[in-house]
CSV table of C-alpha atoms in Angstrom, one decimal:
chain,number,residue,atom,x,y,z
A,1,MET,CA,-56.8,-88.2,-17.7
A,2,ASP,CA,-57.5,-90.9,-15.1
A,3,GLY,CA,-60.8,-92.4,-14.2
A,4,SER,CA,-61.5,-90.1,-11.2
A,5,SER,CA,-61.2,-86.9,-13.2
A,6,MET,CA,-63.6,-88.2,-15.9
A,7,GLU,CA,-66.5,-88.3,-13.5
A,8,ALA,CA,-67.1,-84.6,-14.0
A,9,PRO,CA,-69.4,-83.8,-16.9
A,10,VAL,CA,-67.7,-81.6,-19.5
A,11,ALA,CA,-70.5,-81.3,-22.0
A,12,LEU,CA,-72.5,-78.4,-20.9
A,13,PRO,CA,-75.9,-77.3,-22.5
A,14,PRO,CA,-76.1,-73.8,-24.0
A,15,PRO,CA,-77.9,-71.2,-21.9
A,16,PRO,CA,-81.7,-71.0,-22.4
A,17,THR,CA,-83.0,-68.1,-24.4
A,18,PRO,CA,-83.6,-65.1,-22.0
A,19,PRO,CA,-87.1,-63.7,-21.9
A,20,VAL,CA,-88.0,-60.4,-23.7
A,21,SER,CA,-89.0,-57.6,-21.5
A,22,LEU,CA,-92.3,-55.9,-22.2
A,23,THR,CA,-90.5,-52.5,-21.8
A,24,GLY,CA,-88.1,-53.5,-24.6
A,25,LEU,CA,-91.0,-54.3,-26.9
A,26,LEU,CA,-92.9,-51.1,-26.1
A,27,ALA,CA,-89.7,-49.2,-27.0
A,28,ARG,CA,-90.0,-50.2,-30.6
A,29,GLU,CA,-91.6,-47.0,-31.9
A,30,GLU,CA,-92.5,-48.4,-35.3
A,31,LEU,CA,-95.1,-50.6,-33.6
A,32,GLY,CA,-96.9,-47.8,-31.8
A,33,LEU,CA,-97.7,-50.0,-28.8
A,34,ARG,CA,-99.0,-48.5,-25.6
A,35,ARG,CA,-99.5,-50.0,-22.2
A,36,ILE,CA,-102.8,-48.9,-20.8
A,37,ALA,CA,-103.3,-51.1,-17.7
A,38,GLY,CA,-101.6,-53.6,-15.4
A,39,PRO,CA,-98.0,-53.7,-14.2
A,40,ASP,CA,-95.3,-51.8,-16.0
A,41,GLU,CA,-93.1,-54.8,-16.7
A,42,ALA,CA,-93.4,-58.4,-17.8
A,43,GLU,CA,-91.2,-61.1,-19.2
A,44,LEU,CA,-92.3,-62.5,-22.6
A,45,LEU,CA,-91.4,-66.0,-23.7
A,46,TRP,CA,-93.8,-66.5,-26.6
A,47,VAL,CA,-96.4,-64.7,-28.8
A,48,HIS,CA,-99.8,-66.4,-29.2
A,49,THR,CA,-102.6,-65.0,-31.3
A,50,SER,CA,-106.0,-66.2,-30.4
A,51,GLU,CA,-109.7,-65.2,-30.9
A,52,MET,CA,-111.0,-67.9,-28.7
A,53,ALA,CA,-113.3,-67.0,-25.8
A,54,ASP,CA,-111.0,-69.0,-23.5
A,55,PRO,CA,-107.5,-69.7,-24.8
A,56,TYR,CA,-106.4,-71.3,-21.5
A,57,PRO,CA,-106.0,-74.9,-22.8
A,58,TYR,CA,-103.6,-73.7,-25.5
A,59,LEU,CA,-101.3,-71.6,-23.4
A,60,LEU,CA,-97.9,-72.7,-21.9
A,61,GLY,CA,-97.2,-69.7,-19.7
A,62,GLY,CA,-95.2,-66.5,-20.5
A,63,GLU,CA,-97.1,-65.6,-23.6
A,64,LEU,CA,-98.0,-62.2,-25.0
A,65,VAL,CA,-101.5,-63.0,-26.1
A,66,LEU,CA,-102.8,-61.0,-29.1
A,67,SER,CA,-106.5,-60.7,-29.7
A,68,ALA,CA,-109.0,-58.3,-31.4
A,69,GLY,CA,-111.7,-59.4,-29.0
A,70,VAL,CA,-113.9,-61.2,-31.6
A,71,LEU,CA,-115.4,-63.4,-29.0
A,72,LEU,CA,-114.9,-61.2,-25.9
A,73,GLY,CA,-118.0,-61.6,-23.8
A,74,ASP,CA,-116.9,-61.5,-20.2
A,75,PRO,CA,-113.7,-59.4,-19.9
A,76,ASP,CA,-113.2,-60.2,-16.2
A,77,GLY,CA,-113.5,-64.0,-16.7
A,78,TYR,CA,-111.3,-63.8,-19.8
A,79,VAL,CA,-108.5,-62.0,-18.1
A,80,ALA,CA,-108.8,-64.3,-15.0
A,81,ARG,CA,-108.3,-67.3,-17.2
A,82,LEU,CA,-105.3,-65.7,-18.9
A,83,VAL,CA,-103.7,-65.0,-15.6
A,84,GLU,CA,-104.5,-68.6,-14.4
A,85,ALA,CA,-102.8,-69.9,-17.5
A,86,GLY,CA,-99.6,-67.9,-16.7
A,87,ALA,CA,-99.9,-65.4,-19.7
A,88,ALA,CA,-97.4,-62.6,-19.4
A,89,ALA,CA,-99.4,-59.8,-21.1
A,90,LEU,CA,-102.4,-59.1,-23.3
A,91,GLY,CA,-102.1,-57.2,-26.6
A,92,PHE,CA,-105.6,-55.9,-27.7
A,93,GLY,CA,-106.0,-54.9,-31.3
A,94,VAL,CA,-108.1,-51.8,-32.0
A,95,THR,CA,-110.4,-52.4,-35.0
A,96,PRO,CA,-112.1,-54.1,-36.7
A,97,VAL,CA,-114.2,-55.3,-33.8
A,98,PHE,CA,-113.7,-52.5,-31.3
A,99,ASP,CA,-112.9,-48.8,-32.0
A,100,THR,CA,-111.3,-48.5,-28.6
A,101,VAL,CA,-110.1,-50.9,-25.9
A,102,PRO,CA,-113.2,-51.8,-23.8
A,103,GLY,CA,-113.1,-50.1,-20.4
A,104,ALA,CA,-114.2,-53.3,-18.7
A,105,LEU,CA,-111.1,-55.0,-20.1
A,106,VAL,CA,-108.9,-52.2,-18.8
A,107,GLU,CA,-110.4,-52.5,-15.4
A,108,ALA,CA,-110.1,-56.3,-15.4
A,109,CYS,CA,-106.4,-56.2,-16.3
A,110,ASP,CA,-105.7,-53.7,-13.5
A,111,ARG,CA,-107.7,-55.8,-11.1
A,112,HIS,CA,-105.9,-59.1,-12.0
A,113,GLY,CA,-102.5,-57.5,-12.5
A,114,LEU,CA,-102.1,-58.4,-16.2
A,115,PRO,CA,-100.3,-55.9,-18.4
A,116,LEU,CA,-102.6,-54.7,-21.2
A,117,VAL,CA,-101.1,-53.3,-24.4
A,118,GLU,CA,-103.1,-51.3,-27.0
A,119,VAL,CA,-102.3,-52.3,-30.6
A,120,PRO,CA,-103.1,-49.5,-33.0
A,121,PRO,CA,-105.0,-50.3,-36.3
A,122,GLY,CA,-101.8,-49.9,-38.5
A,123,THR,CA,-99.8,-52.6,-36.6
A,124,PRO,CA,-100.4,-56.2,-37.7
A,125,PHE,CA,-100.0,-58.9,-35.1
A,126,THR,CA,-97.4,-60.5,-37.3
A,127,ALA,CA,-95.2,-57.4,-37.0
A,128,ILE,CA,-95.4,-57.7,-33.2
A,129,ALA,CA,-94.4,-61.4,-33.3
A,130,ARG,CA,-91.4,-60.6,-35.6
A,131,ALA,CA,-90.3,-57.9,-33.2
A,132,VAL,CA,-90.5,-60.3,-30.2
A,133,TRP,CA,-88.5,-63.0,-32.1
A,134,ARG,CA,-85.9,-60.4,-33.1
A,135,LEU,CA,-85.5,-59.1,-29.5
A,136,MET,CA,-85.3,-62.7,-28.4
A,137,ALA,CA,-82.5,-63.5,-30.9
A,138,GLU,CA,-80.6,-60.4,-29.8
A,139,ALA,CA,-81.0,-61.3,-26.1
A,140,ARG,CA,-79.8,-64.9,-26.8
A,141,HIS,CA,-76.8,-63.5,-28.7
A,142,ARG,CA,-75.9,-61.2,-25.8
A,143,GLU,CA,-76.3,-64.1,-23.3
A,144,LEU,CA,-74.2,-66.5,-25.3
A,145,ARG,CA,-71.5,-63.9,-25.6
A,146,ARG,CA,-71.6,-63.3,-21.8
A,147,VAL,CA,-71.4,-67.0,-21.1
A,148,THR,CA,-68.5,-67.4,-23.6
A,149,HIS,CA,-66.5,-64.6,-21.9
A,150,ALA,CA,-67.2,-66.1,-18.5
A,151,GLN,CA,-66.1,-69.6,-19.7
A,152,GLN,CA,-62.9,-68.2,-21.0
A,153,ALA,CA,-62.2,-66.3,-17.8
A,154,LEU,CA,-62.8,-69.3,-15.7
A,155,ALA,CA,-60.6,-71.5,-17.9
A,156,THR,CA,-57.8,-68.9,-17.6
A,157,ALA,CA,-58.3,-68.7,-13.8
A,158,ALA,CA,-57.8,-72.5,-13.7
A,159,ALA,CA,-54.4,-72.1,-15.2
A,160,ARG,CA,-53.2,-69.9,-12.4
A,161,PRO,CA,-50.8,-71.2,-9.7
A,162,ASP,CA,-53.7,-71.0,-7.2
A,163,PRO,CA,-56.5,-72.3,-9.4
A,164,VAL,CA,-59.3,-73.1,-7.0
A,165,PRO,CA,-59.4,-69.7,-5.3
A,166,ALA,CA,-59.0,-68.1,-8.7
A,167,VAL,CA,-61.9,-70.0,-10.2
A,168,LEU,CA,-64.1,-69.0,-7.2
A,169,HIS,CA,-63.1,-65.4,-7.5
A,170,GLN,CA,-64.0,-65.4,-11.3
A,171,LEU,CA,-67.3,-67.1,-10.6
A,172,THR,CA,-68.3,-64.4,-8.1
A,173,ALA,CA,-67.0,-61.7,-10.4
A,174,ARG,CA,-69.3,-63.0,-13.2
A,175,LEU,CA,-72.4,-63.9,-11.1
A,176,GLY,CA,-72.0,-61.7,-8.0
A,177,GLY,CA,-72.7,-62.8,-4.5
A,178,ARG,CA,-70.7,-65.5,-2.8
A,179,ALA,CA,-69.2,-68.9,-3.8
A,180,VAL,CA,-68.0,-71.5,-1.3
A,181,LEU,CA,-66.2,-74.8,-1.8
A,182,LEU,CA,-67.1,-77.2,1.0
A,183,ALA,CA,-65.4,-80.4,2.1
A,184,ALA,CA,-67.5,-83.6,2.6
A,185,ASP,CA,-67.8,-82.8,6.3
A,186,GLY,CA,-69.1,-79.3,5.6
A,187,GLU,CA,-65.8,-77.5,6.3
A,188,GLU,CA,-65.3,-74.4,4.3
A,189,LEU,CA,-62.2,-74.9,2.1
A,190,HIS,CA,-62.2,-71.8,-0.1
A,191,ALA,CA,-64.6,-68.9,-0.4
A,192,SER,CA,-65.0,-65.7,-2.5
A,193,GLY,CA,-67.4,-62.8,-2.3
A,194,ARG,CA,-69.3,-61.1,0.5
A,195,ARG,CA,-70.5,-63.3,3.4
A,196,PRO,CA,-74.3,-63.7,3.3
A,197,ALA,CA,-76.7,-63.0,6.2
A,198,PRO,CA,-76.9,-65.8,8.8
A,199,ASP,CA,-80.2,-67.2,7.6
A,200,VAL,CA,-79.0,-67.3,4.0
A,201,GLY,CA,-75.9,-69.2,5.2
A,202,ALA,CA,-78.1,-71.7,7.0
A,203,ALA,CA,-80.3,-72.2,3.9
A,204,LEU,CA,-77.1,-72.8,1.8
A,205,ALA,CA,-75.9,-75.4,4.4
A,206,ARG,CA,-79.3,-77.2,4.0
A,207,LEU,CA,-78.9,-77.3,0.2
A,208,ALA,CA,-75.4,-78.6,0.6
A,209,ARG,CA,-76.7,-81.5,2.6
A,210,VAL,CA,-79.2,-82.2,-0.1
A,211,VAL,CA,-76.5,-82.8,-2.8
A,212,SER,CA,-73.9,-84.3,-0.4
A,213,ALA,CA,-73.2,-88.0,-1.2
A,214,GLY,CA,-74.4,-90.4,1.4
A,215,ALA,CA,-76.2,-93.7,1.8
A,216,ARG,CA,-79.1,-92.4,-0.3
A,217,PRO,CA,-78.8,-91.3,-4.0
A,218,ALA,CA,-78.3,-87.5,-4.1
A,219,PRO,CA,-79.1,-85.0,-6.9
A,220,ALA,CA,-76.3,-83.3,-8.7
A,221,SER,CA,-77.6,-79.9,-7.9
A,222,ALA,CA,-80.3,-78.1,-5.8
A,223,THR,CA,-81.7,-74.6,-5.8
A,224,ASP,CA,-83.8,-72.4,-3.6
A,225,THR,CA,-84.7,-68.8,-3.0
A,226,LEU,CA,-84.7,-66.8,0.2
A,227,ARG,CA,-86.2,-63.4,-0.1
A,228,ASP,CA,-84.4,-61.9,-3.1
A,229,THR,CA,-81.3,-64.2,-2.9
A,230,HIS,CA,-81.0,-67.1,-5.2
A,231,LEU,CA,-79.2,-70.2,-3.7
A,232,SER,CA,-77.6,-73.1,-5.5
A,233,ALA,CA,-75.6,-76.1,-4.4
A,234,TYR,CA,-73.6,-78.4,-6.8
A,235,ALA,CA,-72.0,-81.8,-6.1
A,236,LEU,CA,-68.5,-82.0,-7.5
A,237,GLY,CA,-67.2,-85.1,-9.2
A,238,GLY,CA,-64.0,-86.8,-8.1
A,239,GLY,CA,-65.4,-89.0,-5.3
A,240,GLN,CA,-64.4,-86.6,-2.5
A,241,GLY,CA,-67.9,-85.3,-1.6
A,242,LEU,CA,-67.0,-81.7,-2.4
A,243,VAL,CA,-69.9,-79.2,-2.8
A,244,LEU,CA,-70.0,-75.8,-4.4
A,245,GLU,CA,-72.4,-73.3,-2.8
A,246,LEU,CA,-73.6,-70.1,-4.6
A,247,ALA,CA,-75.7,-67.2,-3.3
A,248,THR,CA,-76.5,-64.5,-5.8
A,249,ASP,CA,-78.8,-61.5,-6.0
A,250,ARG,CA,-79.9,-62.2,-9.5
A,251,ARG,CA,-80.4,-65.2,-11.8
A,252,GLU,CA,-79.9,-64.8,-15.5
A,253,ALA,CA,-80.6,-67.4,-18.2
A,254,GLY,CA,-76.9,-68.4,-18.6
A,255,ASP,CA,-75.9,-68.4,-14.9
A,256,HIS,CA,-76.5,-72.2,-14.6
A,257,THR,CA,-74.2,-72.8,-17.6
A,258,ILE,CA,-71.5,-70.6,-16.1
A,259,ALA,CA,-71.8,-72.4,-12.8
A,260,GLY,CA,-71.6,-75.7,-14.6
A,261,VAL,CA,-68.3,-74.7,-16.2
A,262,ALA,CA,-67.0,-73.8,-12.7
A,263,VAL,CA,-68.2,-77.2,-11.4
A,264,VAL,CA,-66.3,-79.0,-14.2
A,265,LEU,CA,-63.1,-77.1,-13.5
A,266,LEU,CA,-63.3,-77.5,-9.7
A,267,SER,CA,-64.0,-81.2,-10.0
A,268,LEU,CA,-61.0,-81.7,-12.2
A,269,LEU,CA,-58.7,-79.5,-10.1
A,270,ALA,CA,-59.8,-81.1,-6.8
A,271,ALA,CA,-60.0,-84.7,-7.9
A,272,PRO,CA,-57.4,-87.1,-6.7
A,273,HIS,CA,-54.9,-88.2,-9.4
A,274,ARG,CA,-51.9,-90.5,-9.5
A,275,GLY,CA,-49.5,-87.6,-9.3
A,276,ALA,CA,-49.0,-83.9,-9.8
A,277,ASP,CA,-47.8,-84.3,-13.3
A,278,ALA,CA,-51.0,-86.3,-14.4
A,279,ALA,CA,-53.2,-83.6,-12.7
A,280,GLY,CA,-51.5,-80.8,-14.5
A,281,ARG,CA,-51.7,-82.5,-17.9
A,282,SER,CA,-55.4,-83.5,-17.5
A,283,ALA,CA,-56.3,-80.0,-16.3
A,284,ALA,CA,-54.4,-78.5,-19.2
A,285,LEU,CA,-56.5,-80.4,-21.8
A,286,VAL,CA,-59.7,-79.3,-20.2
A,287,ARG,CA,-58.6,-75.6,-20.1
A,288,LEU,CA,-57.6,-75.8,-23.7
A,289,LEU,CA,-61.0,-77.3,-24.7
A,290,LEU,CA,-62.7,-74.6,-22.7
A,291,GLY,CA,-61.0,-71.8,-24.6
A,292,ALA,CA,-57.9,-70.8,-22.6
A,293,ASP,CA,-54.9,-69.4,-24.5
A,294,PRO,CA,-52.7,-72.3,-25.5
A,295,ARG,CA,-49.6,-70.3,-24.6
A,296,ASP,CA,-50.8,-70.1,-21.0
A,297,VAL,CA,-51.1,-73.9,-20.6
A,298,GLY,CA,-48.7,-75.2,-23.2
A,299,PRO,CA,-45.9,-75.8,-20.6
A,300,LEU,CA,-48.2,-78.0,-18.6
A,301,LEU,CA,-48.5,-80.5,-21.5
A,302,GLY,CA,-44.9,-81.6,-21.3
A,303,ASP,CA,-42.0,-81.6,-23.7
A,304,ALA,CA,-43.7,-82.9,-26.8
A,305,GLU,CA,-43.4,-80.5,-29.7
A,306,GLN,CA,-46.0,-82.2,-31.9
A,307,TRP,CA,-49.5,-83.5,-30.9
A,308,THR,CA,-52.1,-85.5,-32.8
A,309,MET,CA,-55.8,-84.9,-32.1
A,310,VAL,CA,-57.9,-88.0,-32.5
A,311,HIS,CA,-61.7,-88.0,-32.6
A,312,ALA,CA,-63.4,-91.3,-31.9
A,313,ARG,CA,-66.8,-92.8,-32.0
A,314,ARG,CA,-67.9,-96.2,-30.8
A,315,SER,CA,-68.9,-98.7,-33.5
A,316,GLY,CA,-72.6,-98.7,-32.7
A,317,ASP,CA,-75.0,-96.5,-30.8
A,318,GLY,CA,-74.9,-95.4,-27.2
A,319,PRO,CA,-73.0,-93.1,-24.9
A,320,VAL,CA,-69.3,-93.7,-24.0
A,321,ASP,CA,-68.6,-94.1,-20.3
A,322,PRO,CA,-65.4,-92.7,-18.8
A,323,LEU,CA,-63.8,-96.1,-18.3
A,324,THR,CA,-64.2,-97.0,-21.9
A,325,ALA,CA,-62.9,-93.6,-23.0
A,326,GLY,CA,-59.9,-94.0,-20.7
A,327,ALA,CA,-59.2,-97.5,-22.2
A,328,LEU,CA,-59.1,-96.0,-25.7
A,329,GLY,CA,-56.7,-93.3,-24.5
A,330,ALA,CA,-54.5,-95.9,-23.0
A,331,ALA,CA,-54.5,-97.9,-26.2
A,332,LEU,CA,-53.4,-94.8,-28.1
A,333,GLY,CA,-50.7,-94.0,-25.6
A,334,SER,CA,-52.3,-90.9,-24.0
A,335,ALA,CA,-54.0,-90.0,-20.7
A,336,LEU,CA,-55.4,-86.9,-22.2
A,337,VAL,CA,-59.0,-87.9,-22.9
A,338,ASP,CA,-62.2,-85.8,-23.3
A,339,ALA,CA,-65.4,-87.9,-23.3
A,340,GLY,CA,-67.7,-84.9,-22.9
A,341,ARG,CA,-68.7,-84.2,-26.5
A,342,GLY,CA,-72.4,-85.0,-26.4
A,343,GLY,CA,-71.9,-88.4,-24.8
A,344,ASP,CA,-71.2,-90.5,-27.9
A,345,ALA,CA,-67.8,-89.1,-29.1
A,346,VAL,CA,-64.3,-89.0,-27.5
A,347,ARG,CA,-61.3,-86.7,-28.1
A,348,VAL,CA,-57.8,-88.0,-27.4
A,349,LEU,CA,-54.7,-85.8,-27.5
A,350,VAL,CA,-51.7,-88.0,-28.4
A,351,PRO,CA,-48.2,-86.7,-27.9
A,352,GLY,CA,-45.8,-87.0,-30.8
A,353,ASP,CA,-46.3,-87.5,-34.5
A,354,ASP,CA,-46.5,-91.3,-34.6
A,355,ARG,CA,-49.1,-92.8,-36.9
A,356,ILE,CA,-52.4,-93.7,-35.2
A,357,VAL,CA,-53.5,-97.2,-35.8
A,358,PRO,CA,-57.1,-98.6,-35.9
A,359,GLN,CA,-58.7,-99.7,-32.6
A,360,PRO,CA,-61.2,-102.6,-32.4
A,361,GLY,CA,-64.7,-101.4,-31.8
A,362,TRP,CA,-63.9,-97.7,-32.7
A,363,THR,CA,-64.1,-95.4,-35.7
A,364,LEU,CA,-61.3,-92.9,-35.6
A,365,GLY,CA,-60.3,-89.6,-37.3
A,366,ALA,CA,-56.8,-88.3,-36.8
A,367,SER,CA,-55.4,-84.8,-37.4
A,368,ALA,CA,-52.0,-84.0,-38.9
A,369,PRO,CA,-49.3,-83.5,-36.2
A,370,ALA,CA,-49.5,-79.9,-34.8
A,371,PRO,CA,-47.8,-77.8,-32.2
A,372,VAL,CA,-49.7,-76.9,-29.1
A,373,THR,CA,-50.6,-73.4,-30.5
A,374,ALA,CA,-52.4,-75.1,-33.4
A,375,LEU,CA,-54.5,-77.6,-31.5
A,376,GLY,CA,-57.7,-75.8,-32.6
A,377,LEU,CA,-56.8,-76.4,-36.2
A,378,ALA,CA,-56.0,-80.0,-35.4
A,379,ASP,CA,-59.3,-80.4,-33.7
A,380,GLY,CA,-61.2,-79.4,-36.8
A,381,GLN,CA,-59.0,-81.7,-39.0
A,382,ALA,CA,-59.8,-84.7,-36.7
A,383,ALA,CA,-63.5,-83.9,-36.7
A,384,ARG,CA,-63.6,-83.9,-40.5
A,385,ALA,CA,-61.5,-87.0,-40.7
A,386,LEU,CA,-63.9,-88.8,-38.4
A,387,GLY,CA,-66.8,-87.7,-40.5
A,388,ARG,CA,-65.1,-89.1,-43.6
A,389,ALA,CA,-64.3,-92.4,-41.8
A,390,VAL,CA,-68.0,-92.8,-40.6
A,391,ALA,CA,-69.3,-92.0,-44.1
A,392,THR,CA,-66.9,-94.4,-45.9
A,393,ARG,CA,-67.3,-97.1,-43.1
A,394,THR,CA,-63.6,-97.3,-42.6
A,395,PRO,CA,-62.1,-97.8,-39.1
A,396,LEU,CA,-59.6,-94.9,-39.4
A,397,ALA,CA,-59.2,-91.8,-41.5
A,398,HIS,CA,-56.2,-89.4,-41.4
A,399,HIS,CA,-56.3,-85.8,-42.3
A,400,ARG,CA,-55.1,-85.5,-45.8
A,401,ALA,CA,-51.9,-83.6,-46.6
A,402,GLY,CA,-52.2,-79.8,-46.4
A,403,ALA,CA,-51.8,-77.2,-49.0
A,404,GLY,CA,-48.0,-77.1,-48.7
A,405,THR,CA,-47.5,-80.2,-50.8
A,406,GLY,CA,-47.8,-81.1,-54.5
A,407,LEU,CA,-48.9,-78.4,-57.0
A,408,ALA,CA,-50.3,-76.3,-54.1
A,409,ALA,CA,-46.7,-75.7,-53.0
A,410,LEU,CA,-46.1,-73.6,-56.1
A,411,ILE,CA,-48.5,-70.9,-54.8
A,412,PRO,CA,-47.3,-68.6,-52.0
A,413,PRO,CA,-49.4,-69.4,-48.9
A,414,ASP,CA,-50.4,-65.7,-48.3
A,415,ARG,CA,-51.7,-65.4,-51.9
A,416,ALA,CA,-53.5,-68.7,-51.6
A,417,GLU,CA,-55.2,-67.6,-48.4
A,418,ALA,CA,-56.2,-64.2,-49.7
A,419,HIS,CA,-57.7,-65.9,-52.8
A,420,ALA,CA,-59.6,-68.4,-50.5
A,421,ARG,CA,-61.0,-65.6,-48.3
A,422,THR,CA,-62.2,-63.7,-51.3
A,423,LEU,CA,-63.7,-66.7,-53.1
A,424,LEU,CA,-65.5,-68.1,-50.1
A,425,ALA,CA,-66.5,-64.9,-48.4
A,426,PRO,CA,-70.3,-65.4,-49.2
A,427,LEU,CA,-70.4,-68.7,-47.3
A,428,THR,CA,-71.2,-69.1,-43.6
A,429,GLU,CA,-69.1,-71.6,-41.7
A,430,PRO,CA,-71.8,-74.4,-41.8
A,431,LEU,CA,-72.2,-73.9,-45.6
A,432,ALA,CA,-68.4,-74.0,-46.1
A,433,GLU,CA,-68.0,-77.1,-44.0
A,434,THR,CA,-70.8,-78.8,-45.8
A,435,LEU,CA,-69.3,-77.9,-49.2
A,436,ARG,CA,-65.9,-79.1,-48.0
A,437,CYS,CA,-67.3,-82.5,-46.9
A,438,TRP,CA,-69.4,-82.9,-50.0
A,439,LEU,CA,-66.5,-82.3,-52.3
A,440,SER,CA,-64.2,-84.6,-50.3
A,441,LEU,CA,-66.8,-87.4,-50.7
A,442,HIS,CA,-67.1,-86.8,-54.5
A,443,GLY,CA,-70.5,-85.2,-54.3
A,444,ASN,CA,-72.2,-88.2,-52.6
A,445,TRP,CA,-75.3,-86.9,-50.8
A,446,ASP,CA,-75.8,-89.9,-48.5
A,447,ARG,CA,-72.2,-90.1,-47.4
A,448,THR,CA,-72.1,-86.4,-46.7
A,449,ALA,CA,-75.3,-86.6,-44.7
A,450,THR,CA,-73.8,-89.5,-42.7
A,451,ALA,CA,-70.5,-87.6,-42.1
A,452,LEU,CA,-72.2,-84.4,-40.9
A,453,ARG,CA,-74.9,-86.3,-39.1
A,454,ILE,CA,-77.7,-84.3,-40.9
A,455,HIS,CA,-80.5,-85.3,-43.3
A,456,ARG,CA,-79.6,-85.7,-46.9
A,457,ASN,CA,-82.2,-83.1,-47.9
A,458,THR,CA,-80.3,-80.6,-45.6
A,459,VAL,CA,-77.2,-81.4,-47.5
A,460,ARG,CA,-78.9,-80.7,-50.9
A,461,GLN,CA,-80.3,-77.4,-49.6
A,462,ARG,CA,-76.9,-76.3,-48.3
A,463,ILE,CA,-75.1,-77.2,-51.5
A,464,THR,CA,-77.8,-75.5,-53.6
A,465,ARG,CA,-77.3,-72.4,-51.4
A,466,CYS,CA,-73.6,-72.6,-51.9
A,467,ALA,CA,-73.9,-72.7,-55.7
A,468,ALA,CA,-76.3,-69.7,-55.6
A,469,LEU,CA,-74.1,-67.6,-53.3
A,470,LEU,CA,-71.0,-68.3,-55.2
A,471,ASP,CA,-72.8,-68.1,-58.6
A,472,VAL,CA,-71.0,-71.2,-59.9
A,473,ASP,CA,-71.9,-74.5,-61.5
A,474,LEU,CA,-70.9,-77.2,-59.1
A,475,ASP,CA,-71.2,-79.9,-61.8
A,476,ASP,CA,-68.1,-78.2,-63.5
A,477,MET,CA,-65.0,-80.1,-62.5
A,478,ASP,CA,-62.9,-76.9,-62.9
A,479,VAL,CA,-65.2,-75.1,-60.4
A,480,ARG,CA,-65.0,-78.0,-58.0
A,481,THR,CA,-61.2,-78.1,-58.2
A,482,GLU,CA,-60.8,-74.4,-57.5
A,483,LEU,CA,-63.3,-74.5,-54.6
A,484,TRP,CA,-61.6,-77.6,-53.1
A,485,PHE,CA,-58.2,-75.8,-53.3
A,486,ALA,CA,-59.7,-72.7,-51.6
A,487,LEU,CA,-61.4,-74.7,-48.9
A,488,ARG,CA,-58.1,-76.4,-48.0
A,489,GLN,CA,-56.6,-73.0,-47.2
A,490,ARG,CA,-59.2,-72.3,-44.5
């Protein structure tokens, strides 16, 4: 991947947690909650219990404030301060202070437009807080799943013969509204979705000028709202001054992340390269890393039958700039470089099965050679090898030989895999990965913590949890050997 394509950021933050609707909370029949004043709906971001006469200084906005009215003196002033602080709703507990919700409080909430929820005597405030956190976790799971599906659809669209129109079409299919790719002079290059009203189009044009590169520094993105339409403009990397415009009727928590994926893909697809072959190979790596089916993009990677994935980290702290990452790729003999893994790590996809050699100033972890359909497995191997190299302070670590060699070759692979699945079934992926790393480093707590980039106490907690879930003694070498064999089959 050449320098121009690396200007586009490929490390995207996860979507923020969507708010919980008041309607969804009221639907939990076991809580017995009842809205008795104020608007029908609100969006809850937090739960805050307070018996202060004025909780304003302690509110961030978006809270469901829970109170039994211990110090309720002036209902109107109390509600006014909650609204001023940005509270989303008020939950008032009946008993032990009041037998019913005070009428003055009901009137104040109606007057100030704050939803008021009656909490019955049998419902503790902690049960409401747990319900909100549960609903929030469910909402975040749904949003992550939606974003993941959109990301995969966009990556697949980028593998089509007409990638730019296909990406824009998928973007509008996922977000609704209209998406437009503009040239530096404002000319419309590609568009998808219904054409907006003239005033909306004019507002989008103004946003595009905000992010367009010029003599002054420009922001990477800008947003606005016109009536009920949400407007966004994103500057694309690649040095051509391209801008992506979006006009949508709604704005969900993960929409910015989805748009960010589209910006990355469009930046790479539209960026100038040294040739069509380099463009196809660079785009193929990005699509692979974003979740496209390897069979769809494998032909773009060329004739190599085997590939080695290398994970690299600079010797020392600090982010890796695209030029430095590109130089590493060149030293390893590959233009397929991804420097978007949190800013301090690089992935390089090296064609062939040649042995990787150490590079000055870098710590490397290399996978075993793998076909294009097994690059996901190779990626995990390289990550673990890099962790081992960092923990042992060696410049290069290779993935150790797989289960098909030595004594392991005496056991049929299907039987070995079935045994591993059964034995390790109680472990989550983080626990299994921690156990694998800990065993590979001979039970050394500090080295495992360094390799996984977590605190040593977290390592101890996870290993203790593994022993409890598996009901084994991890000090027993026979147990360690069996677990190590099973973990190698994963």
